[in-house]
Coordinates of C-alpha atoms in Angstrom, one line a residue:
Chain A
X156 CA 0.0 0.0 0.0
X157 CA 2.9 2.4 1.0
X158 CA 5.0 1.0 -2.1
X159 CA 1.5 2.2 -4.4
X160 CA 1.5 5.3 -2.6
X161 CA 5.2 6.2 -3.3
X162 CA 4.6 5.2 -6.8
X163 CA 1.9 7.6 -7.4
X164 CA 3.4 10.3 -6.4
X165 CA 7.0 10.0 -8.0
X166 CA 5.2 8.5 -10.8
X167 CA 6.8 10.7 -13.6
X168 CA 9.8 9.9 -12.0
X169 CA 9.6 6.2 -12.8
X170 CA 8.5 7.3 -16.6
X171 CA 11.5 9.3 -16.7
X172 CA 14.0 6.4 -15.7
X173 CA 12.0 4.1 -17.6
X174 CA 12.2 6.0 -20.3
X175 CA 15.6 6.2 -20.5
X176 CA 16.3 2.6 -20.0
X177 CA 13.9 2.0 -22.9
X178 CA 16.2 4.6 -24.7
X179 CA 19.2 2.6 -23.8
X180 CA 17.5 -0.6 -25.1
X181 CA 16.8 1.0 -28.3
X182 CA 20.4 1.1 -28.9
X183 CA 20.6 -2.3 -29.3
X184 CA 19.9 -5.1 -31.8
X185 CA 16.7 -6.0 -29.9
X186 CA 14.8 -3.0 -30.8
X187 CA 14.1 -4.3 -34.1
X188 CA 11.9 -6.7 -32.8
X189 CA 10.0 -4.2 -30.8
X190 CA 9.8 -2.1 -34.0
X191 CA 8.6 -4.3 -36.6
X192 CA 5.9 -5.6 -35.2
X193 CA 4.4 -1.7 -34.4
X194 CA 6.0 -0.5 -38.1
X195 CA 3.7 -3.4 -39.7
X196 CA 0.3 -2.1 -37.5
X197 CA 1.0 1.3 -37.5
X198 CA 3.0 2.0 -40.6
X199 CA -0.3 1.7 -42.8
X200 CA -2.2 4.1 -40.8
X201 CA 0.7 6.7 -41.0
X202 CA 1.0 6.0 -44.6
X203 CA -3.2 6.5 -45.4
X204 CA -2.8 9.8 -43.1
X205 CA 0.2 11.2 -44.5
X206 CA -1.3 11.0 -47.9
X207 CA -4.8 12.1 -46.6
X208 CA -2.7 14.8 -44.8
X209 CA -1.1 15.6 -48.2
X210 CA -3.6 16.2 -50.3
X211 CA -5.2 18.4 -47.7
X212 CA -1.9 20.2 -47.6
X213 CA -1.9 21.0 -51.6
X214 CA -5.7 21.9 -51.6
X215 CA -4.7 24.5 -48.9
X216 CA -2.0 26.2 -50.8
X217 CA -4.0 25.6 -53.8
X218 CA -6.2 27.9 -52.1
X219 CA -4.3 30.5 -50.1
X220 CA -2.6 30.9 -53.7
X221 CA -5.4 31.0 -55.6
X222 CA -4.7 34.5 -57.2
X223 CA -2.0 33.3 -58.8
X224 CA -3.2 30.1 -60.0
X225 CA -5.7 32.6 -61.8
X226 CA -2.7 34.6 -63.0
X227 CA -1.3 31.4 -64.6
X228 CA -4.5 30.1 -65.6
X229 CA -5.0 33.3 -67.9
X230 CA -1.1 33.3 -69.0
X231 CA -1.4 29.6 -70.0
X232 CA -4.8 30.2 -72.3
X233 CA -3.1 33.5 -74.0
X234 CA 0.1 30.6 -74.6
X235 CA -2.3 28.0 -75.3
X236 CA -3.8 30.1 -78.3
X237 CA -0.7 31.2 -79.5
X238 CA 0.8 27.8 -79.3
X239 CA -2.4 26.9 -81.8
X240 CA -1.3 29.6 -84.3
X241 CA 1.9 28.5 -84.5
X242 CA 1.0 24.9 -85.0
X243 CA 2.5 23.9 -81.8
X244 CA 0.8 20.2 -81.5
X245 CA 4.2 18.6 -83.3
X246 CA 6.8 20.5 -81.4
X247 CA 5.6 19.8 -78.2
X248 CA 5.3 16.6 -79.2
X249 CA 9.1 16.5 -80.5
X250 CA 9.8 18.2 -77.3
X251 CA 8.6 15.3 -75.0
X252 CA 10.3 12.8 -76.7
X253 CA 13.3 15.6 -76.2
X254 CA 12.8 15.2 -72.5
X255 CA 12.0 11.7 -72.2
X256 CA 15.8 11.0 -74.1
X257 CA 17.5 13.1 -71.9
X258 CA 16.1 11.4 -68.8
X259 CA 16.9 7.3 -70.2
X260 CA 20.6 9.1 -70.8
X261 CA 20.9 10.3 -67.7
X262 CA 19.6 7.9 -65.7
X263 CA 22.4 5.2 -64.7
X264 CA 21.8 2.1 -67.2
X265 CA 23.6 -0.6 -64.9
X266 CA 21.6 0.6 -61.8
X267 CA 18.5 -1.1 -61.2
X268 CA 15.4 1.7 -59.5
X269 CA 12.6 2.0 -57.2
X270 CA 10.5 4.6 -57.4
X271 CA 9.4 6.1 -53.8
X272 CA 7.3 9.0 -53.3
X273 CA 8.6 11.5 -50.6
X274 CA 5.8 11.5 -47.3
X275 CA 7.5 13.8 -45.1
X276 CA 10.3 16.0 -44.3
X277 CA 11.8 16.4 -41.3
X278 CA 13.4 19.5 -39.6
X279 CA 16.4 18.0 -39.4
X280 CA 16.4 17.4 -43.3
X281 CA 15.8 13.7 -43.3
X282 CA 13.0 12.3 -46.0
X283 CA 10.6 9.7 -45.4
X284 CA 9.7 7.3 -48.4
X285 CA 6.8 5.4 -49.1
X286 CA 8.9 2.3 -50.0
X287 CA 10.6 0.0 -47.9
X288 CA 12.1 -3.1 -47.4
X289 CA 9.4 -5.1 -48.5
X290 CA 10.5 -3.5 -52.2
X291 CA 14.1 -4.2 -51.5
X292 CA 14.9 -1.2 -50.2
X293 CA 18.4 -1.7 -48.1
X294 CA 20.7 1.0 -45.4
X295 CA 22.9 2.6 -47.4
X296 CA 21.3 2.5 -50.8
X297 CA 21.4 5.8 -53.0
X298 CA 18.5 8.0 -53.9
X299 CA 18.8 9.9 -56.7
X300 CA 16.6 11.6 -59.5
X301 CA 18.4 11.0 -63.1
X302 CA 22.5 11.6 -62.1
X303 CA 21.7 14.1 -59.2
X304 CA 22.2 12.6 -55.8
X305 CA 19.4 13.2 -53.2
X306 CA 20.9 11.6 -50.1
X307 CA 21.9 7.7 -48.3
X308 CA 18.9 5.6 -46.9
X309 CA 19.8 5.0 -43.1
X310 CA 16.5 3.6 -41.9
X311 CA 14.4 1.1 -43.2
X312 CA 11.2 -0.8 -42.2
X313 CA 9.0 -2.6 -43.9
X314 CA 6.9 -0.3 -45.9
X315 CA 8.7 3.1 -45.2
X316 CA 12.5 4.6 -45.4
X317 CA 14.2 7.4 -43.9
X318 CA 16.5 9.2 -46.3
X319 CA 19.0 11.4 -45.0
X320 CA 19.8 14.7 -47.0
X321 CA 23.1 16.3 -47.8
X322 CA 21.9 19.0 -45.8
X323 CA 21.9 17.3 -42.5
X324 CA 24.2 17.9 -39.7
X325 CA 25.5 14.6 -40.1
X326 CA 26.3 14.1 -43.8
X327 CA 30.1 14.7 -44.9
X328 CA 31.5 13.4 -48.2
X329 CA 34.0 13.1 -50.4
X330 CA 33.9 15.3 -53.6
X331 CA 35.9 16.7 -57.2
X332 CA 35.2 19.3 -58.5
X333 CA 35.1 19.8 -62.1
X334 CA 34.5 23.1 -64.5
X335 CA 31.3 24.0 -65.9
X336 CA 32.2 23.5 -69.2
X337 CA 32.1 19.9 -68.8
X338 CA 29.4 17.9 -70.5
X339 CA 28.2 15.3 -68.5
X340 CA 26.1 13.4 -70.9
X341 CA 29.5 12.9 -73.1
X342 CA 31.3 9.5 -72.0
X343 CA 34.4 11.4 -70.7
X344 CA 37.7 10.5 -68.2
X345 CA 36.0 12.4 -65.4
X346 CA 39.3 12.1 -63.8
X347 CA 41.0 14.3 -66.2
X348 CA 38.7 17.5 -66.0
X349 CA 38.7 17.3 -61.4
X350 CA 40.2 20.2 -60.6
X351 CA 40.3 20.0 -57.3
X352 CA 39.0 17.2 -53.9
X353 CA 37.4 18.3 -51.2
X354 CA 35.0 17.6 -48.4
X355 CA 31.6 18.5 -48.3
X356 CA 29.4 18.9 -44.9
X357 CA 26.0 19.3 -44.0
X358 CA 25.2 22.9 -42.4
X359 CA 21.8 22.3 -41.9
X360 CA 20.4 25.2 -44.2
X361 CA 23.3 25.0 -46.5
X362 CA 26.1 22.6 -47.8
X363 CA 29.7 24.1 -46.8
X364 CA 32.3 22.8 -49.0
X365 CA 36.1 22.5 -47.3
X366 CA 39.6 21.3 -48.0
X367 CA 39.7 22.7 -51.7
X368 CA 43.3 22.9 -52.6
X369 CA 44.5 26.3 -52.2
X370 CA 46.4 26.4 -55.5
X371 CA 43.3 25.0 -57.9
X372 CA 41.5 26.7 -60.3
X373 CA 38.1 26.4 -59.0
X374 CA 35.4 28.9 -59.9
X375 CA 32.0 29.9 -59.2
X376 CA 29.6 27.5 -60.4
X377 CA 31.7 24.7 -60.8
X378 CA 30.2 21.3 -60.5
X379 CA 30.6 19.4 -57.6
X380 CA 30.2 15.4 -57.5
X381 CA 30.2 13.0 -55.4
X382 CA 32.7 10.6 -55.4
X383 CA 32.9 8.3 -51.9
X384 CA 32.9 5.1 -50.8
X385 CA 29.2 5.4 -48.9
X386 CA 28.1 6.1 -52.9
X387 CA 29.2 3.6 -55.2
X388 CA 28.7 6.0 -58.3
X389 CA 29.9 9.6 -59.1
X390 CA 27.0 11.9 -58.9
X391 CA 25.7 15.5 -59.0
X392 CA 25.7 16.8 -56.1
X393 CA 25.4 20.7 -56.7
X394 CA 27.3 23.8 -58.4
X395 CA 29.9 25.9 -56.6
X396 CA 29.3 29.2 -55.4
X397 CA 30.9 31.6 -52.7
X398 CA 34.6 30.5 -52.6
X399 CA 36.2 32.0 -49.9
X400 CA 40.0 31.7 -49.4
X401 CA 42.5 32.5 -46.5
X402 CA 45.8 33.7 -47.5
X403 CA 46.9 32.4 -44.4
X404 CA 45.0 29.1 -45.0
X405 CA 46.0 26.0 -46.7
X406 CA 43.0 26.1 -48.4
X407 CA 39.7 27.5 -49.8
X408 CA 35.9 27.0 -48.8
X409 CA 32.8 27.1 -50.5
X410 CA 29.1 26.5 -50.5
X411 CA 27.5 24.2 -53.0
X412 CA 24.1 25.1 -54.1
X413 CA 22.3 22.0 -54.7
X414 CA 20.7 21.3 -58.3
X415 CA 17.0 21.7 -57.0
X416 CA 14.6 22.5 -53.6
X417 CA 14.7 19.3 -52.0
X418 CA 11.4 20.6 -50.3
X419 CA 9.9 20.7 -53.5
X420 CA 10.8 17.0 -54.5
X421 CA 7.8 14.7 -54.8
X422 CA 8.9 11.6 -56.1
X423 CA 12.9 10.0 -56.2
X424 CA 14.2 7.1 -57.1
X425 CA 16.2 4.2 -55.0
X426 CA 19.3 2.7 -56.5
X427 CA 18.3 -0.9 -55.0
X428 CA 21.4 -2.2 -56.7
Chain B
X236 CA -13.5 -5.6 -22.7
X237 CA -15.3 -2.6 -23.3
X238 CA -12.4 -0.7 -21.7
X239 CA -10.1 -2.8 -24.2
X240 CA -12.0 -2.2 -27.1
X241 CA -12.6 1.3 -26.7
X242 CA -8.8 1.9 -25.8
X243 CA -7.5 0.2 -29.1
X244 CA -10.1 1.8 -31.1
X245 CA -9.5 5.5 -29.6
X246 CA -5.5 4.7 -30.2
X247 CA -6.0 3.5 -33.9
X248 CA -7.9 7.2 -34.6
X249 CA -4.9 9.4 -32.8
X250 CA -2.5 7.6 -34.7
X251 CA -4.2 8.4 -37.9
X252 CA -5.2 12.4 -36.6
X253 CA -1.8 12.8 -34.7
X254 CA 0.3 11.7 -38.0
X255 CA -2.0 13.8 -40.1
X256 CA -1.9 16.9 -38.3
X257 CA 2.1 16.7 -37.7
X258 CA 2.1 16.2 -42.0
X259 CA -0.2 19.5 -42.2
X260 CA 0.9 21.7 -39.9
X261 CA 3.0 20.0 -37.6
X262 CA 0.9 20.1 -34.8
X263 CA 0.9 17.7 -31.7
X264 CA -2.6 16.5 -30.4
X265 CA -0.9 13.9 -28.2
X266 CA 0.9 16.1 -26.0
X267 CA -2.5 18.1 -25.4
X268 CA -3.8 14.9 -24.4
X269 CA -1.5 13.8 -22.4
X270 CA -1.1 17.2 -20.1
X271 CA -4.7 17.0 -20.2
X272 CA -5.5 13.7 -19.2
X273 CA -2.5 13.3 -16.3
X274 CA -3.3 13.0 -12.6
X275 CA -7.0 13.0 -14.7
X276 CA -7.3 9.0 -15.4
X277 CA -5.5 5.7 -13.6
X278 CA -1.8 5.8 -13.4
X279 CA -1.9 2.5 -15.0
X280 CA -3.8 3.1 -18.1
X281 CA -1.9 6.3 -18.9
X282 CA 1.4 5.5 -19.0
X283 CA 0.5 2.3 -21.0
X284 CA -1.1 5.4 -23.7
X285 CA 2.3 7.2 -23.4
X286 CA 4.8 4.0 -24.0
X287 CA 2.8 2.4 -26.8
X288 CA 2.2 5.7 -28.1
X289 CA 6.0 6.9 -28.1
X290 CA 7.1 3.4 -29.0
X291 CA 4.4 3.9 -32.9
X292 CA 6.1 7.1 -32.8
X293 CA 9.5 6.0 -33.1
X294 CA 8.5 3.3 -35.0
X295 CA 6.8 5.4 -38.2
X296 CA 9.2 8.3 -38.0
X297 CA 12.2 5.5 -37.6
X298 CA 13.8 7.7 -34.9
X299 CA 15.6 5.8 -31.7
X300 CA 13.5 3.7 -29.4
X301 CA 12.7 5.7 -26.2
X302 CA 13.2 9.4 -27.8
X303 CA 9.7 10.6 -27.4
X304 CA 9.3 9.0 -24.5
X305 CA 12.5 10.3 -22.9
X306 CA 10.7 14.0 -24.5
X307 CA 7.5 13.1 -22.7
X308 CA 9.1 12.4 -19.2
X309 CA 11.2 15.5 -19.2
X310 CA 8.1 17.6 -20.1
X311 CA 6.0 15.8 -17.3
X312 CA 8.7 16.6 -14.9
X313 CA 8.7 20.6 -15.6
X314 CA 4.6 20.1 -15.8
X315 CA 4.9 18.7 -12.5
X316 CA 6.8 21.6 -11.1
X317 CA 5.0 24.3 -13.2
X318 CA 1.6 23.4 -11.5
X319 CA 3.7 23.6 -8.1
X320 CA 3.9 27.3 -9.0
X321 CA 0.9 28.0 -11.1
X322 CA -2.4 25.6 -10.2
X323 CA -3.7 23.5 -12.9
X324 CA -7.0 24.5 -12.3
X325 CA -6.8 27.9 -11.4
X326 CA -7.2 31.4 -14.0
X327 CA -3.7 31.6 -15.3
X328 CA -3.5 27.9 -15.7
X329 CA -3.0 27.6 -19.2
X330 CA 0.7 29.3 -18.6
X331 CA 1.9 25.8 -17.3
X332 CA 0.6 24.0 -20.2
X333 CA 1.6 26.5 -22.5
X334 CA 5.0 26.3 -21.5
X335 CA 5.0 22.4 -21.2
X336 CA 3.6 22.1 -25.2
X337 CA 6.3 24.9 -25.7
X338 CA 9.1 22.7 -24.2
X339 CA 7.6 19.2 -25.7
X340 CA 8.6 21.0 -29.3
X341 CA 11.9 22.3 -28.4
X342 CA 13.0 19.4 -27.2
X343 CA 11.6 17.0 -29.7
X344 CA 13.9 18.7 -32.1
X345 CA 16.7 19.2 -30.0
X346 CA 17.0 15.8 -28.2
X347 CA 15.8 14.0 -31.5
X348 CA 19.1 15.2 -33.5
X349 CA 21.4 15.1 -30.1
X350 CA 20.7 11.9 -28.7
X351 CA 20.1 10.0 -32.4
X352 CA 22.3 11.7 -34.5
X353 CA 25.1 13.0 -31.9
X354 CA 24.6 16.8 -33.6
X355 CA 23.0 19.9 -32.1
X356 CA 20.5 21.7 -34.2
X357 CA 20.8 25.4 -34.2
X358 CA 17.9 26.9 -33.5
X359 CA 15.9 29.3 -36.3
X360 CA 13.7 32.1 -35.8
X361 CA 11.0 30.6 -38.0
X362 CA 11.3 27.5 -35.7
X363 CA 11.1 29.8 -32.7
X364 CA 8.0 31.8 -33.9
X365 CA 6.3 28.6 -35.5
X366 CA 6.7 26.6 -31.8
X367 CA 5.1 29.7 -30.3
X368 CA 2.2 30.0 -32.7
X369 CA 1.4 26.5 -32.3
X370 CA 2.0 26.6 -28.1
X371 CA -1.0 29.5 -28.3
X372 CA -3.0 27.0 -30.6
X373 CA -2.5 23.9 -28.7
X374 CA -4.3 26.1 -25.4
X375 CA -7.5 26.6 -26.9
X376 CA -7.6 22.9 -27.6
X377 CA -6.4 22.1 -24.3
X378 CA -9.1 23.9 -22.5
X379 CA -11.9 22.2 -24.9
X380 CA -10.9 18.5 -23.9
X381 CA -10.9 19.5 -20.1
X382 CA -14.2 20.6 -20.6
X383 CA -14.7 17.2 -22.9
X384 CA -13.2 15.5 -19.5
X385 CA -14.8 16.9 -16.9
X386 CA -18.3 16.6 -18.9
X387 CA -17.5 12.4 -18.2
X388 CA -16.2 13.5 -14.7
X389 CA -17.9 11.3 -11.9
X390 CA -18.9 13.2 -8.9
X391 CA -17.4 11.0 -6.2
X392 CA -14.4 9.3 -8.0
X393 CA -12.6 13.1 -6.8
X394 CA -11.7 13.8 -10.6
X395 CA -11.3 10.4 -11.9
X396 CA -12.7 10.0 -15.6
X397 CA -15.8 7.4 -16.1
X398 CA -14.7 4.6 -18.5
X399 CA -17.6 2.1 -18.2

């Protein structure tokens, strides 16, 4: 009776030590069979909320934004019409297939790719993905759109994935820089154009670049690839901008602005081999 | 059995509304619920809510095992001590819980990245000014499920809620 007593009232006490010896459990191997069995109840009702929750989401910016949908809405008719005139049904036709052929070339030919749509991002720039081991999905694997690298899977459950961006605190890799002038799409000695190594780290709002060598000829708006060990190919990562050096330093910095708004991504695709 | 049934069911439906409204505007009904319905229900019955409940959380949003709980004990403890200072059920109230909500944010992105990820997030003033906009929301919400709770409120439990 005294023991209940004592319990009751130094109850948050006991949630706080349990909770950090559930913390400490968590750390281990064993936590994966705590996990799956919730991830394969619950995971389907996050999934059918975050969609619900996401469609929602659109209709409300739809909405708050509606004066410019109008704008467009208007600018697109005046193009549509002129598009008529000019007999525009072929060329965007020819245009398409334009697109569609630069895509199959960019996309990596020996990789094979599932396609994951993005559910959620997290303040502390990780991605969630709507696919999951149950589609093959492994830790470690690349996600990428076309050659542009959109960041390492470190979390996996049966039908989601966490993804974690360059962005994130945590993310350093290696990278060569190479000039502007470079045409990707051209089977080149990549090796032959680097002008400089260096390493880049996630800031949180922005990528920091470091360790470029001091003497290379790097410029604003280089491009900046990935080439480490944690990805097995070389891809985009972002363009050069904001070189700062020292004369005192070894060294010069830089920020690399990646290719697109990773908050505007919607779907990506995982290099599951 | 009813109890049971009723538990699961009510569980299932703040899963769903708690992940939908942290994908729309990042708002937590759980942590409205639980400052609301502590000290208000069995010992028993709520800290089973707050375990399984942390335990999906970690689960769907694949962050460590324990890491909301760990959040929701720490913001217990200062909810504890706040109501030491400020009542629970007197006129300025709502300061406790609007601190608590406050502090369950902060720290859920600031123990989330330094316990999991061994990094400190630096705070933003967006972040700041979001956490406080949604802090002033949550008390409006807070205040209608203590009037949802003391509507089910049995006159001689002393503040117990009737589950039958």
């Amino acid at each position: 009776m005294e023991d209940e007593k004592i319990f009751k009232k130094y109850s948050y006490l006991f949630c706080l030590l349990f909770s950090v010896i559930l913390f400490f459990f968590g750390q281990t191997s064993f936590s994966k069979s705590i996990k799956y069995p919730f991830s394969y109840i619950f995971n389907p009702i996050y999934l059918s909320a975050t969609q619900a929750g996401h469609s929602v989401k659109s209709w409300a910016e739809a909405l708050l934004d509606a004066s410019s949908y109008i704008q467009e809405y208007n600018t697109m008719r005046e193009e549509i019409v002129r598009l008529k005139i000019e007999n525009s049904e072929r060329l965007l036709d020819y245009e398409e297939y334009n697109s569609l052929k630069e895509h199959i070339s960019n996309a990596d030919k020996k990789g094979e790719y599932t396609e994951a749509k993005i559910l959620h991002l997290t303040n502390q720039n990780e991605i969630i993905l709507n696919r999951g081991a149950d589609s093959g999905v492994k830790k470690g694997d690349a996600v990428v759109i076309g050659r542009v690298f959109v960041g390492l899977v470190i979390d996996v459950n049966p039908k989601t994935s966490l993804v974690r961006l360059p962005l994130h605190t945590s993310s350093s890799y290696e990278v060569v820089v190479i000039p502007s002038t470079v045409n990707l799409n051209e089977k080149l000695h990549l090796d032959s154009f680097v002008v400089s190594k260096g390493v880049v780290l996630g800031k949180g709002e922005e990528i920091k670049i470091e360790n470029l060598g001091i003497n290379s000829s790097v410029n604003s708006g280089d491009i900046v690839l990935l080439k480490d060990e944690k990805v097995e190919d070389i891809l985009i990562l972002g363009s050069l901008v904001g070189i700062t050096s020292n004369p005192a330093s070894t060294q010069k910095n830089g920020v690399v602005e990646p290719i697109f708004d990773y908050s505007n991504i919607l779907t990506v695709f995982i290099k599951t081999k | 059995m009813k109890k049971v049934l009723l538990f699961t069911i009510g569980f299932l439906l703040l899963v769903f509304f708690e992940s939908f409204l942290l994908h729309v505007f990042s708002f937590s009904l759980f942590i409205i619920l639980v400052l609301s319905s502590w000290k208000k229900i069995e010992d028993l019955p709520f800290y089973l809510f707050i375990t399984l409940f942390s335990i999906v959380f970690d689960t769907v949003l694949h962050t460590s095992l324990g890491l909301h709980m760990i959040v929701i004990a720490l913001v217990l403890l200062v909810t504890h001590l706040l109501w030491y200072l400020i009542p629970r059920d007197g006129v300025f109230g709502f300061i406790p819980v609007f601190l608590s909500v406050f502090l369950y944010y902060i720290l859920s992105y600031l123990l989330i990245s330094l316990l999991q990820d061994r990094v400190l997030i630096p705070f933003t003033w967006d972040f700041v000014l979001n956490t406080f906009i949604k802090s002033l929301l949550s008390i409006p919400v807070y205040l209608g499920i203590q009037r949802g709770i003391s509507f089910f409120r049995k006159d001689d439990t002393g503040g117990k809620i009737k589950l039958k």
